[in-house]
Coordinates of C-alpha atoms in Angstrom, one line a residue:
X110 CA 9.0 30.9 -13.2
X111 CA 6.4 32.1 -10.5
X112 CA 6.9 35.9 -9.8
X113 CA 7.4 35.6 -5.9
X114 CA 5.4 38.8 -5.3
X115 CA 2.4 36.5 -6.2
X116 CA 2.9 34.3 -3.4
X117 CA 1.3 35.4 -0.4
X118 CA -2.3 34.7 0.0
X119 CA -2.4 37.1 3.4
X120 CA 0.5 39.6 1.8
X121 CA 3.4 38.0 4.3
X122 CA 5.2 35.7 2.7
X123 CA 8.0 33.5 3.6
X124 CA 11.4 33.6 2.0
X125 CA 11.2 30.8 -1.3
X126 CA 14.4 28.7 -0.2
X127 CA 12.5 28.3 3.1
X128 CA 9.6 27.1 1.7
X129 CA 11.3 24.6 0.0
X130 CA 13.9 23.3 2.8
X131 CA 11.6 24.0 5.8
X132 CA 8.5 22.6 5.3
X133 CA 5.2 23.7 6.9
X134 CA 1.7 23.7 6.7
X135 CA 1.8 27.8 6.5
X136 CA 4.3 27.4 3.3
X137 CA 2.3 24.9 1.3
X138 CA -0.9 27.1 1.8
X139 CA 0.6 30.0 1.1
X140 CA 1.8 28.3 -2.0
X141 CA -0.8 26.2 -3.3
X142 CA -3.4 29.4 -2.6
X143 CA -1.0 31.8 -4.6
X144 CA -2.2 33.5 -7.7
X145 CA 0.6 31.4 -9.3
X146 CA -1.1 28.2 -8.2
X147 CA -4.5 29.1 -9.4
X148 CA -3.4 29.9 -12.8
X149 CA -1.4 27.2 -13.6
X150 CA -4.6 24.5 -11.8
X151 CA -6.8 26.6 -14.2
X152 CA -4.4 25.7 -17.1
X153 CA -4.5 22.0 -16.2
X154 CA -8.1 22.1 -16.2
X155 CA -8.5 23.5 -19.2
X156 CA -6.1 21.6 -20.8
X157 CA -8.0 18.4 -19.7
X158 CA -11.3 20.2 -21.4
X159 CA -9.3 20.2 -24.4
X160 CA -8.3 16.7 -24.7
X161 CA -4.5 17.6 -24.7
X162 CA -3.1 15.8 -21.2
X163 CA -0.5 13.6 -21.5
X164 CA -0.7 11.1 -19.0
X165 CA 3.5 11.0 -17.7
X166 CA 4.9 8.0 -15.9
X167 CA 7.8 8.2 -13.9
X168 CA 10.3 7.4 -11.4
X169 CA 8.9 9.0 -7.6
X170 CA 12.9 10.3 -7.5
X171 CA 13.0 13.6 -6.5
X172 CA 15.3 14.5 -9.2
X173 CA 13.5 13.7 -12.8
X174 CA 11.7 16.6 -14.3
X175 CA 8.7 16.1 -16.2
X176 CA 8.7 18.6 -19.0
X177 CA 5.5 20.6 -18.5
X178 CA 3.3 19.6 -15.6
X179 CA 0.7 22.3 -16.4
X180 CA -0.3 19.8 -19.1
X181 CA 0.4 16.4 -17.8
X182 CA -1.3 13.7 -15.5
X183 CA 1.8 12.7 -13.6
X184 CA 1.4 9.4 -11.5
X185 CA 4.9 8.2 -10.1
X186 CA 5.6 4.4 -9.4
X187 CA 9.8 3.8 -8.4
X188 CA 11.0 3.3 -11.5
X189 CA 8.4 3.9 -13.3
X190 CA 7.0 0.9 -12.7
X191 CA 3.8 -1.0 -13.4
X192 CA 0.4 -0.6 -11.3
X193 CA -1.0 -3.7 -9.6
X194 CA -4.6 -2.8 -11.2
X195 CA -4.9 -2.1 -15.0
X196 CA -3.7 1.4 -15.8
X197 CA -6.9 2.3 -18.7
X198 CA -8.2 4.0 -16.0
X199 CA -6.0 7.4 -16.6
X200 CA -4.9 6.9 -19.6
X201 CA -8.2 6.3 -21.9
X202 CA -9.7 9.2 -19.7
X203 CA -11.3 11.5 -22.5
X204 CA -8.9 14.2 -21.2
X205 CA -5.7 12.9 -21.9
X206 CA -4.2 12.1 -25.9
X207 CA -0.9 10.1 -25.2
X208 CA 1.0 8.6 -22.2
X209 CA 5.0 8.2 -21.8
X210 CA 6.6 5.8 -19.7
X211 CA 10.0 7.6 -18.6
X212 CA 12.6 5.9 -16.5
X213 CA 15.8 8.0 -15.4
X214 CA 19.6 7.6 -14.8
X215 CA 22.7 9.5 -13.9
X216 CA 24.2 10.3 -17.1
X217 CA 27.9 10.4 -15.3
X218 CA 27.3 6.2 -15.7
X219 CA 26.8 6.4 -19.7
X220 CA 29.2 4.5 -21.1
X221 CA 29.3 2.6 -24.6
X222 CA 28.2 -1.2 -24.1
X223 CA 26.5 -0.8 -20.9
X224 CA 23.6 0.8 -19.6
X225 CA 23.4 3.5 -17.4
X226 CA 22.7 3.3 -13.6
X227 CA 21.3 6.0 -11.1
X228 CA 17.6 5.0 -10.1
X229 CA 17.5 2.7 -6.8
X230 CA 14.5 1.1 -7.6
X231 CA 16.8 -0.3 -11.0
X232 CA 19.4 -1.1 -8.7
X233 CA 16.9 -3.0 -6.5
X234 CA 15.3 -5.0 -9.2
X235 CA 19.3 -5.8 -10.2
X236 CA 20.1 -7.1 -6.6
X237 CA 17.2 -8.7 -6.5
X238 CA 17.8 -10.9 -9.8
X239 CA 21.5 -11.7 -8.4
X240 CA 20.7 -12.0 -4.6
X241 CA 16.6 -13.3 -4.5
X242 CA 14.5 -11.1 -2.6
X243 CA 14.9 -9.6 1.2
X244 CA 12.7 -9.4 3.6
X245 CA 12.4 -5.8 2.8
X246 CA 8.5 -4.7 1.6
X247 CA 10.5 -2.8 -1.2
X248 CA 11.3 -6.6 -2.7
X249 CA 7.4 -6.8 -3.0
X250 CA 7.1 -4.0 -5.1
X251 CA 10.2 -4.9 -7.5
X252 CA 9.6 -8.3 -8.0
X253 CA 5.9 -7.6 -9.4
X254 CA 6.2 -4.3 -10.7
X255 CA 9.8 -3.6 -12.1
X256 CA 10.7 -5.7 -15.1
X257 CA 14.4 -5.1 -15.9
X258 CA 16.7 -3.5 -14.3
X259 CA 18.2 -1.2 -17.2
X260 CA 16.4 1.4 -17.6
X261 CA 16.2 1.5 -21.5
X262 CA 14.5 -2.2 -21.5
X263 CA 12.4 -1.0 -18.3
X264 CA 10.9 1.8 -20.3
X265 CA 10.2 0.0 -23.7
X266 CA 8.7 -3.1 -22.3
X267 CA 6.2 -0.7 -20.1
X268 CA 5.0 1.3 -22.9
X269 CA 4.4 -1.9 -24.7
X270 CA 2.1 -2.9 -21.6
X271 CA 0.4 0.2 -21.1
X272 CA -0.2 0.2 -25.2
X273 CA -2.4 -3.2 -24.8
X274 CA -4.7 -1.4 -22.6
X275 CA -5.1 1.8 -25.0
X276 CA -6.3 2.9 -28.8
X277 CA -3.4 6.3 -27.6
X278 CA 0.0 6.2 -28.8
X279 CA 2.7 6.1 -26.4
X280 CA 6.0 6.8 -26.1
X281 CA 8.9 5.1 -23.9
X282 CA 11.8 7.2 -22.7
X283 CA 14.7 8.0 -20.7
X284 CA 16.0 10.7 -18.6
X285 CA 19.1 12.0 -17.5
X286 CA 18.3 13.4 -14.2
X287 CA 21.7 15.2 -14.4
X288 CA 21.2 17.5 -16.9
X289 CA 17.3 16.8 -17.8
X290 CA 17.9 15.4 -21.3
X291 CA 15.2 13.1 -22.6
X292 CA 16.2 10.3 -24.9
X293 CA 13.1 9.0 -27.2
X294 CA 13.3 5.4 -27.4
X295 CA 10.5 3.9 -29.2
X296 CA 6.6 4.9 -29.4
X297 CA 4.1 2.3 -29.6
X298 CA 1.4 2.7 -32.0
X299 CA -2.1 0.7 -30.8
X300 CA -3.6 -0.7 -34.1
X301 CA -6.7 -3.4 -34.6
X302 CA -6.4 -5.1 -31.4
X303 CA -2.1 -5.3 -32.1
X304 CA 1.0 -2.7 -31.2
X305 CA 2.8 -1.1 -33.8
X306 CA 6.0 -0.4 -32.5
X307 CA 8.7 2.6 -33.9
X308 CA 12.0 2.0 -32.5
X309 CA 15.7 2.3 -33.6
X310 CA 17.1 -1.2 -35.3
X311 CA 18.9 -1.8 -31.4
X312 CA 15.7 -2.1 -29.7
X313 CA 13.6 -3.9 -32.4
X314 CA 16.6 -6.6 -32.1
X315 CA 16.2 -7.3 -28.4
X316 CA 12.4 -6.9 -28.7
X317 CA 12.0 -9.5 -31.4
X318 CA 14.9 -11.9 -29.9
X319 CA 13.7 -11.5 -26.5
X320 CA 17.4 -11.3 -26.0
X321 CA 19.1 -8.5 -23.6
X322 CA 22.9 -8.0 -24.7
X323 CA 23.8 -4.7 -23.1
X324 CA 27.0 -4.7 -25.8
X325 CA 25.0 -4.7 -28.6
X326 CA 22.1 -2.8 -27.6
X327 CA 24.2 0.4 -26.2
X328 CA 27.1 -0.6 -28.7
X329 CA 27.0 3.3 -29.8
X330 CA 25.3 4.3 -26.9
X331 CA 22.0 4.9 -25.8
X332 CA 19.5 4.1 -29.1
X333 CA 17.3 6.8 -29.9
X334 CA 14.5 7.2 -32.4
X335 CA 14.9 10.1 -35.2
X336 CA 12.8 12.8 -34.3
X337 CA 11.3 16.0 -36.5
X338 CA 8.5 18.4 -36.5
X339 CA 5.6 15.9 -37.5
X340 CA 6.8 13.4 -34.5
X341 CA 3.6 12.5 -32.5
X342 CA 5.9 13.9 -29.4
X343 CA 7.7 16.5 -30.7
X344 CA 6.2 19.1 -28.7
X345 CA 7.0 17.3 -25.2
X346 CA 10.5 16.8 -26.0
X347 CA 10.7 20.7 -27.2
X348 CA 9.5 21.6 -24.3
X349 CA 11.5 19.6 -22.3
X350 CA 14.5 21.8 -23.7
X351 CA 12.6 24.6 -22.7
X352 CA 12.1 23.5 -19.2
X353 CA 16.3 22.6 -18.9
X354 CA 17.4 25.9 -20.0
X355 CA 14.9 27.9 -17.6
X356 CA 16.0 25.3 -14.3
X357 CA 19.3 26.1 -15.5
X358 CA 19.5 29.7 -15.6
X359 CA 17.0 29.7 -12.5
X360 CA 19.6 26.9 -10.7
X361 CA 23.1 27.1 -11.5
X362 CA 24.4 24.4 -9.1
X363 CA 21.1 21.9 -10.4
X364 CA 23.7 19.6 -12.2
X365 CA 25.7 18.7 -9.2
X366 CA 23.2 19.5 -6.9
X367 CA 21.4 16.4 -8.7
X368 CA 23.9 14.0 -7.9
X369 CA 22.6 12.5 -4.9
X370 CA 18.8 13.2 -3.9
X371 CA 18.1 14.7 -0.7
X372 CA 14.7 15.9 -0.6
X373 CA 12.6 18.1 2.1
X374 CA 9.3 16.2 1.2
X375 CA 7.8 12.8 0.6
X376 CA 4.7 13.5 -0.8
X377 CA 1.8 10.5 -1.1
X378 CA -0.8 11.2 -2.8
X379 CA -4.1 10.4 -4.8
X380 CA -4.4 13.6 -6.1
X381 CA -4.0 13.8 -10.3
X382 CA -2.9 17.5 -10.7
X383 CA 0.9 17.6 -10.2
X384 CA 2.8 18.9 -7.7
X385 CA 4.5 21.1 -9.6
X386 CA 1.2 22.3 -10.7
X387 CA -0.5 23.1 -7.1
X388 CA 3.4 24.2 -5.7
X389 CA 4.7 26.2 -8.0
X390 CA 7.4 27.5 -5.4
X391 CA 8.2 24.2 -3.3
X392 CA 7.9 22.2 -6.8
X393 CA 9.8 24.1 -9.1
X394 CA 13.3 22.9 -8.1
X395 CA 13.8 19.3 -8.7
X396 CA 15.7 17.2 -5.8
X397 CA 12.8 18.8 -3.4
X398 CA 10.0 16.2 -3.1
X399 CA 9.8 12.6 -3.6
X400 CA 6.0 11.2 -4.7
X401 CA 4.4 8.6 -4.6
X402 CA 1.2 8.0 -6.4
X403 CA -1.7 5.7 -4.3
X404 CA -4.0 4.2 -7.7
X405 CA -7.6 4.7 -7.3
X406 CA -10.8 5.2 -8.4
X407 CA -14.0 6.8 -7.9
X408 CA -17.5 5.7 -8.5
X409 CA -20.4 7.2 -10.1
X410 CA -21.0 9.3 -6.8
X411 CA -17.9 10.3 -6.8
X412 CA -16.5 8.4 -3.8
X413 CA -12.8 7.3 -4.0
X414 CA -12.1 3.6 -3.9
X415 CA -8.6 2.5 -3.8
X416 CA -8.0 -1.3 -4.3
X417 CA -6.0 -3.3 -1.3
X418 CA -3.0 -4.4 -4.4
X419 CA -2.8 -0.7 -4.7
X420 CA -2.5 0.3 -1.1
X421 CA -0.3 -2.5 -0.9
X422 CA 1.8 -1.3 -3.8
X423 CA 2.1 2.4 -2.3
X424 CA 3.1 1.2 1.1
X425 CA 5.6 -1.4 -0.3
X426 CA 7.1 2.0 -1.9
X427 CA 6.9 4.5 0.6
X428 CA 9.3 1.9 2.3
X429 CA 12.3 2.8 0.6
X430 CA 12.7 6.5 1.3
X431 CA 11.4 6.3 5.0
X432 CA 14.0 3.8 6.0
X433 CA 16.7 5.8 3.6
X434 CA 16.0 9.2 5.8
X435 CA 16.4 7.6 8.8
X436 CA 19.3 5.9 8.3
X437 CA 21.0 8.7 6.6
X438 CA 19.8 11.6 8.8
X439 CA 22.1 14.8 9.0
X440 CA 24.8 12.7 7.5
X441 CA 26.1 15.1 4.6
X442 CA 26.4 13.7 0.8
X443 CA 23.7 11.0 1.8
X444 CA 20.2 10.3 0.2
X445 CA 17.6 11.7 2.1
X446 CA 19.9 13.5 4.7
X447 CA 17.5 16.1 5.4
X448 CA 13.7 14.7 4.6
X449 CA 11.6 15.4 7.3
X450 CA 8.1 16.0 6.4
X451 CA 5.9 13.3 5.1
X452 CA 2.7 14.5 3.0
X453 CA -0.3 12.1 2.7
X454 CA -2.9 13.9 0.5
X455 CA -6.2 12.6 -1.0
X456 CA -9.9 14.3 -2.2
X457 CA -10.9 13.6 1.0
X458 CA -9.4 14.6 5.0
X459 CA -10.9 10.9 6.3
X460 CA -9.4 8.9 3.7
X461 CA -5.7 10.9 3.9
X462 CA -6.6 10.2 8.0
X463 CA -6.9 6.4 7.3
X464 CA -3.9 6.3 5.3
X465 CA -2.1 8.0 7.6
X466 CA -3.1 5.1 10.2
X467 CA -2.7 2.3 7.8
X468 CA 1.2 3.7 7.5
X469 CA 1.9 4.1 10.9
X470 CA 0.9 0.6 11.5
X471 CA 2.5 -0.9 8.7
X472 CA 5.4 1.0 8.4
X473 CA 7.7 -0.1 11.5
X474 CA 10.1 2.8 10.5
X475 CA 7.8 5.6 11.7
X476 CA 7.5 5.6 15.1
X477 CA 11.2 6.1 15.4
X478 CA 11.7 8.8 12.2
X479 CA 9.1 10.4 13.9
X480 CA 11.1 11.2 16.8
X481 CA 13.9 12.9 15.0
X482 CA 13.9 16.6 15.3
X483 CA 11.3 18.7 13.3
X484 CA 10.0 15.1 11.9
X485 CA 6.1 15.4 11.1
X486 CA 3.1 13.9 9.4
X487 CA 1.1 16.1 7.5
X488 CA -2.2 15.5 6.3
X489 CA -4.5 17.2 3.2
X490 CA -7.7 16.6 1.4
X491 CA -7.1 18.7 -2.0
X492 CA -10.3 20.0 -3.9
X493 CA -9.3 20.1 -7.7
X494 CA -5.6 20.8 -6.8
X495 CA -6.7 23.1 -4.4
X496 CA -5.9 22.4 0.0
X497 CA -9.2 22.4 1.6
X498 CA -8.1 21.5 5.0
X499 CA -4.7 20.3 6.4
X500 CA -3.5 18.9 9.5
X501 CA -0.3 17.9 11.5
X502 CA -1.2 14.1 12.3
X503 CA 0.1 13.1 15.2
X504 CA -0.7 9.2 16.0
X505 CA -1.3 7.9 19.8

């Protein structure tokens, strides 16, 4: 945990549970330039030098906690879903040796037989199947990104996606978001132009069969792979035990206070260094900021390009929790109650202006969200994890 005396970049720092609830454009400076923040960018950096990232997929839900960001490439799709463009990119970068795919749930819903529920975009993609598609943009994004709505077939048949597009192992998983327990489900080895898959007897059944029988597949309840020291990701899952017990004895109310998500932040971003990573005050306690990854690239100049499927895929996303805070504002025990700050971040301050534009037109929520009390737009460009200039954004 940060040592809160190394916050303050000007020696006046503000109280750490305001950082997180109330946030400004002084707090995430005074965070992100902390002695804290440079170490653990530093360590990120270095561990990139090194070859040793693992590239983590998951959820944008506020509550799933990614084992060690200091050492990960997190990009977060709702439920962990698939990118519109091919996802190489990141993953066959010369920095980074695996990826995992990791899909969450509320572990209060694991039962034998059936499979566990807790991630809304899961629960879209289930509505969606029973009821056809809204009119919502949200749809969008489910029907082309989100293949199954349990989150144990979710999981496995990304990382058998993503492994097509690789020669790095990877791993598919599930989280409890409750408690932060990680439950391996099956890595997928890429082998002369074919995928290897490792995977408990459950999972090899439904994969082969192409058959989904919730009974049989959680018939003793979730279906895990054995794991031991020589396992290819036994050192993320260690210290994913790690990371638990510290939230724990830092958070004693994290278990219930993880039952419905009610972040301060949506955070929308290009950036590749993790939140946690540049904010290690305002991103240490999970339930505080909901992300969404925009997919890009850059050329040989170093210019960022992001696609228009991609753009299109990020606004379809940032849909959801928008329209969830405003129709839930102040209203206690609801999902996104108290969200009122909106972070659009890229490499560059004209490009996170653009976005900002591009959402504001698109996004018929904003004008009015905007009008709720202490309800903002901020706007970055972020230097190797490091705020160069930010803004309030206030459109005409």
């Amino acid at each position: 945990m940060p040592n809160p005396a190394e916050l303050g970049p000007n020696g006046k720092d503000l109280e750490i549970s305001e950082l997180r609830t109330n946030i400004t454009i002084e707090g995430l400076l005074q965070d992100n330039h902390s002695s804290a923040a440079k170490k653990r960018i530093r360590t990120w950096f270095e561990t990139k030098d090194a070859g040793e990232l693992d590239k983590l997929r998951i959820c944008g839900d506020s509550r799933v906690i990614p084992p060690n960001p200091d050492k990960e490439i997190i990009v977060n799709y709702i439920a962990g879903g698939s990118t519109p463009e091919p996802a190489s990119g990141i993953v066959n970068n010369p920095g980074v040796k695996s990826a995992i795919i990791m899909t969450h749930f509320d572990g209060e819903t694991a039962t034998l037989k059936k499979p566990p529920k807790g991630c809304a975009g899961l629960a879209a993609k289930e509505v969606q199947i029973q009821n056809g598609k809204s009119n919502q943009k949200l749809d969008n994004y489910v029907e082309k990104h989100i293949w199954h709505p349990d989150p144990v077939v979710q999981a496995v048949i990304s990382a058998e996606e993503l492994a097509c597009e690789t020669e790095k192992p990877v791993l598919a998983a599930t989280q409890d978001h409750r408690d932060g327990s990680i439950f391996p489900l099956a890595v997928m080895y890429p082998w002369n132009k074919s995928v290897i898959t490792v995977a408990p007897r459950r999972i090899k059944k439904m994969l082969h069969g192409r058959r989904y029988i919730p009974e049989e597949l959680y018939e003793e309840g979730i279906p895990t792979i054995d794991v031991d020291e020589g396992f290819k990701f036994y050192d993320f899952l260690e210290e994913s035990k790690r990371r638990v017990l510290e939230l724990k004895d830092a958070y004693p109310d994290l278990y219930e206070g993880s039952r419905v998500q009610n972040p301060s932040l949506i955070a929308w971003s290009t950036c590749v260094v993790s939140f946690q990573t540049r904010f290690p005050i305002i991103g240490d306690r999970p339930g505080t900021v909901f992300q969404v990854f925009v997919s890009r690239t850059k050329d040989d100049l170093d210019n960022l390009k992001i696609s228009p499927e991609d753009l299109q895929s990020s606004l379809e996303q940032m849909e959801f929790p928008v329209k969830a805070s405003l129709e839930n504002h102040a209203q206690s025990r609801k999902s996104f109650a108290s969200t009122n700050t909106i972070l659009i971040d890229t490499e560059h301050f004209a490009h996170s202006v653009a976005l900002a534009l591009r959402f504001v037109r698109k996004e018929r929520s904003i004008p009015r969200w905007l009008e709720l009390p202490n309800h903002k737009i901020l706007v970055s460009e972020t230097t190797e994890g490091v705020i160069t200039r930010i803004e309030e954004f206030k459109p005409r």
